[in-house]
XYZ file of C-alpha atoms in Angstrom:
224
model
C 0.000 0.000 0.000
C 1.304 3.460 -0.927
C 0.825 6.301 1.513
C 0.890 9.815 0.112
C 2.206 12.492 2.402
C -0.102 15.478 2.526
C 1.639 18.668 1.491
C 1.099 21.955 3.284
C -0.862 24.438 1.187
C 0.817 27.831 1.091
C 0.315 31.105 -0.738
C 3.054 31.820 -3.280
C 3.679 35.382 -2.168
C 3.648 34.521 1.529
C 6.034 31.598 1.062
C 8.505 33.509 -1.119
C 8.432 36.583 1.117
C 9.092 34.536 4.223
C 11.902 32.627 2.501
C 13.515 35.774 1.090
C 13.215 37.593 4.409
C 14.610 34.737 6.453
C 17.373 33.468 4.166
C 18.323 36.369 1.894
C 17.638 39.928 3.016
C 16.306 40.351 6.567
C 19.207 38.388 7.972
C 19.774 40.637 10.959
C 16.566 39.227 12.414
C 17.638 35.572 12.162
C 20.624 33.310 12.922
C 20.960 32.756 9.165
C 23.015 35.960 8.909
C 26.022 34.463 10.673
C 25.609 31.183 8.803
C 25.590 32.850 5.364
C 28.601 34.993 6.229
C 30.577 32.043 7.602
C 29.576 29.908 4.639
C 30.785 32.579 2.220
C 34.025 32.803 4.184
C 34.421 29.027 4.064
C 33.890 28.880 0.287
C 36.267 31.792 -0.225
C 38.927 30.024 1.845
C 38.458 26.746 -0.029
C 38.866 28.489 -3.384
C 41.979 30.286 -2.139
C 43.481 26.948 -1.066
C 43.483 25.751 -4.678
C 44.174 29.146 -6.266
C 46.004 31.878 -4.353
C 44.939 34.403 -7.015
C 41.484 34.384 -5.459
C 42.914 36.472 -2.603
C 42.632 39.507 -4.878
C 38.827 39.142 -5.093
C 36.957 41.683 -2.956
C 35.116 39.627 -0.314
C 32.269 42.154 -0.156
C 31.811 41.764 -3.894
C 31.890 37.986 -3.464
C 29.113 38.201 -0.858
C 27.039 40.540 -3.029
C 27.268 38.305 -6.081
C 26.506 35.271 -3.904
C 23.309 36.970 -2.738
C 22.247 37.633 -6.325
C 22.967 34.019 -7.203
C 20.905 32.808 -4.253
C 17.864 34.546 -5.740
C 18.530 33.202 -9.231
C 19.137 29.630 -8.060
C 15.961 29.765 -5.975
C 14.119 30.758 -9.162
C 15.813 27.995 -11.160
C 14.896 25.350 -8.593
C 11.362 26.780 -8.480
C 11.037 26.482 -12.267
C 12.232 22.882 -12.221
C 9.841 21.978 -9.409
C 6.683 23.931 -10.268
C 6.839 24.615 -14.026
C 6.021 27.576 -16.272
C 2.882 29.079 -14.730
C 4.114 29.335 -11.177
C 7.616 30.283 -12.358
C 6.224 33.389 -14.033
C 4.191 34.298 -10.940
C 7.273 33.790 -8.789
C 9.340 35.963 -11.136
C 6.759 38.763 -10.959
C 6.656 38.604 -7.181
C 10.452 38.527 -6.876
C 10.789 41.792 -8.760
C 7.985 43.374 -6.713
C 9.647 42.194 -3.526
C 13.085 43.547 -4.432
C 11.638 46.895 -5.529
C 9.740 47.133 -2.206
C 13.010 46.524 -0.355
C 14.848 49.137 -2.455
C 16.968 46.309 -3.872
C 16.091 46.580 -7.538
C 19.823 46.451 -8.297
C 19.730 42.760 -7.340
C 17.024 42.173 -9.932
C 18.994 44.089 -12.571
C 22.311 42.407 -11.758
C 20.732 38.943 -11.910
C 20.312 39.390 -15.683
C 23.812 38.034 -16.358
C 23.056 34.837 -14.448
C 19.666 34.469 -16.108
C 21.297 34.750 -19.527
C 23.879 32.166 -18.482
C 21.061 29.777 -17.550
C 19.354 30.401 -20.895
C 22.576 29.706 -22.817
C 23.248 26.503 -20.890
C 20.137 24.884 -22.381
C 21.885 24.540 -25.750
C 25.318 23.619 -24.417
C 27.210 21.270 -26.710
C 24.831 21.686 -29.617
C 26.540 21.569 -32.982
C 24.809 23.937 -35.401
C 26.032 21.854 -38.322
C 24.277 18.781 -36.944
C 20.622 18.635 -37.955
C 19.310 17.156 -34.701
C 21.162 19.753 -32.605
C 20.015 22.557 -34.887
C 16.419 21.358 -34.516
C 16.744 21.211 -30.715
C 18.072 24.767 -30.538
C 15.234 25.943 -32.757
C 12.689 24.032 -30.675
C 13.884 25.660 -27.440
C 13.856 29.153 -28.975
C 10.423 28.683 -30.556
C 8.937 27.217 -27.381
C 10.230 30.108 -25.286
C 8.735 32.546 -27.783
C 5.401 30.721 -27.908
C 5.163 30.642 -24.113
C 6.095 34.324 -23.924
C 3.289 35.172 -26.346
C 0.873 33.012 -24.356
C 1.562 34.821 -21.093
C 2.172 38.275 -22.537
C -0.572 40.643 -21.401
C -0.368 44.357 -20.718
C -0.601 43.945 -16.948
C 2.499 41.723 -16.748
C 6.090 42.950 -16.995
C 7.543 41.260 -20.075
C 10.959 41.067 -18.435
C 9.509 38.962 -15.614
C 8.064 36.560 -18.169
C 11.361 36.354 -20.047
C 13.367 35.745 -16.866
C 11.196 32.744 -16.033
C 11.003 31.288 -19.529
C 14.753 31.623 -20.123
C 14.978 28.599 -17.863
C 13.015 26.504 -20.344
C 15.268 23.808 -21.819
C 17.239 23.304 -18.599
C 16.380 20.506 -16.195
C 17.187 19.110 -12.774
C 18.875 15.939 -14.040
C 22.366 15.730 -12.604
C 24.362 15.975 -15.839
C 22.332 18.837 -17.312
C 22.164 20.669 -13.998
C 25.955 20.588 -13.713
C 26.186 22.228 -17.139
C 23.826 25.001 -16.044
C 25.771 25.514 -12.830
C 28.992 25.683 -14.846
C 27.546 28.501 -16.961
C 26.435 30.334 -13.818
C 29.883 29.776 -12.302
C 31.571 31.274 -15.356
C 29.320 34.346 -15.123
C 30.043 34.539 -11.388
C 33.809 34.576 -11.953
C 33.477 37.143 -14.723
C 31.549 39.470 -12.403
C 34.257 38.993 -9.774
C 36.945 39.744 -12.396
C 38.510 36.427 -11.453
C 40.248 34.068 -13.895
C 39.181 30.756 -12.487
C 41.155 27.529 -12.712
C 39.695 24.031 -12.961
C 40.051 23.114 -9.280
C 38.488 26.377 -8.161
C 35.565 25.889 -10.554
C 34.850 22.486 -9.010
C 34.477 24.188 -5.621
C 32.298 26.949 -7.074
C 29.985 24.450 -8.777
C 29.691 22.560 -5.485
C 28.800 25.843 -3.762
C 26.119 26.581 -6.360
C 24.737 23.045 -6.181
C 24.338 23.397 -2.437
C 22.368 26.623 -2.845
C 20.174 25.039 -5.528
C 19.506 21.920 -3.453
C 18.713 23.979 -0.368
C 16.041 25.890 -2.269
C 14.592 22.798 -3.922
C 14.310 20.906 -0.654
C 12.156 23.687 0.779
C 9.530 22.995 -1.903
C 9.139 19.280 -1.287
C 6.496 19.483 1.414
C 4.441 22.398 0.122
C 1.663 22.916 -2.401
C 1.323 26.415 -3.851
C -2.190 27.846 -3.924
């Protein structure tokens, strides 16, 4: 006999606001502040152990970019777990939330990571190979079709695009690692850091942990 665990019904805006407040922005009110800082310090130290050049990276910049990535990886995990409709609603709320907190710069600066996610969906495709060419076209056309479906005057088109740029990626281990690699490359570029292979392994592990942490928080909830 199979027993199905009942999931807690939660409002999208209430859940995201509580999560963002507790884990991302209102850290002074929770013990998470010290944890995030120490975790950033730990990752920074681990990268420096395999590449002394990382010492030149501004730690405050590292923390700022890590915060932006936390939001974008939350959104990526959300897309993989809940799909298009709720991903767009989550994207809309995220921008509203950041604007309300006077943190619209986080939304703007996340564009580079969102574009990296979008590009990762066609990683390894050979444009001279018919099947790969078709797959690239399929992803582009599907994103466009979904954008047209959801595009109404009352919705910010950028919010729709941010969500649908994740179409073509998935949570399977091999494909997810590719997406995290693209995010890691964008991360290092924003830090003005020329990463080596060993350091990138640590960075991808860091990103995977953030992604998994977000995804695990969705497992026992049902969005209403």
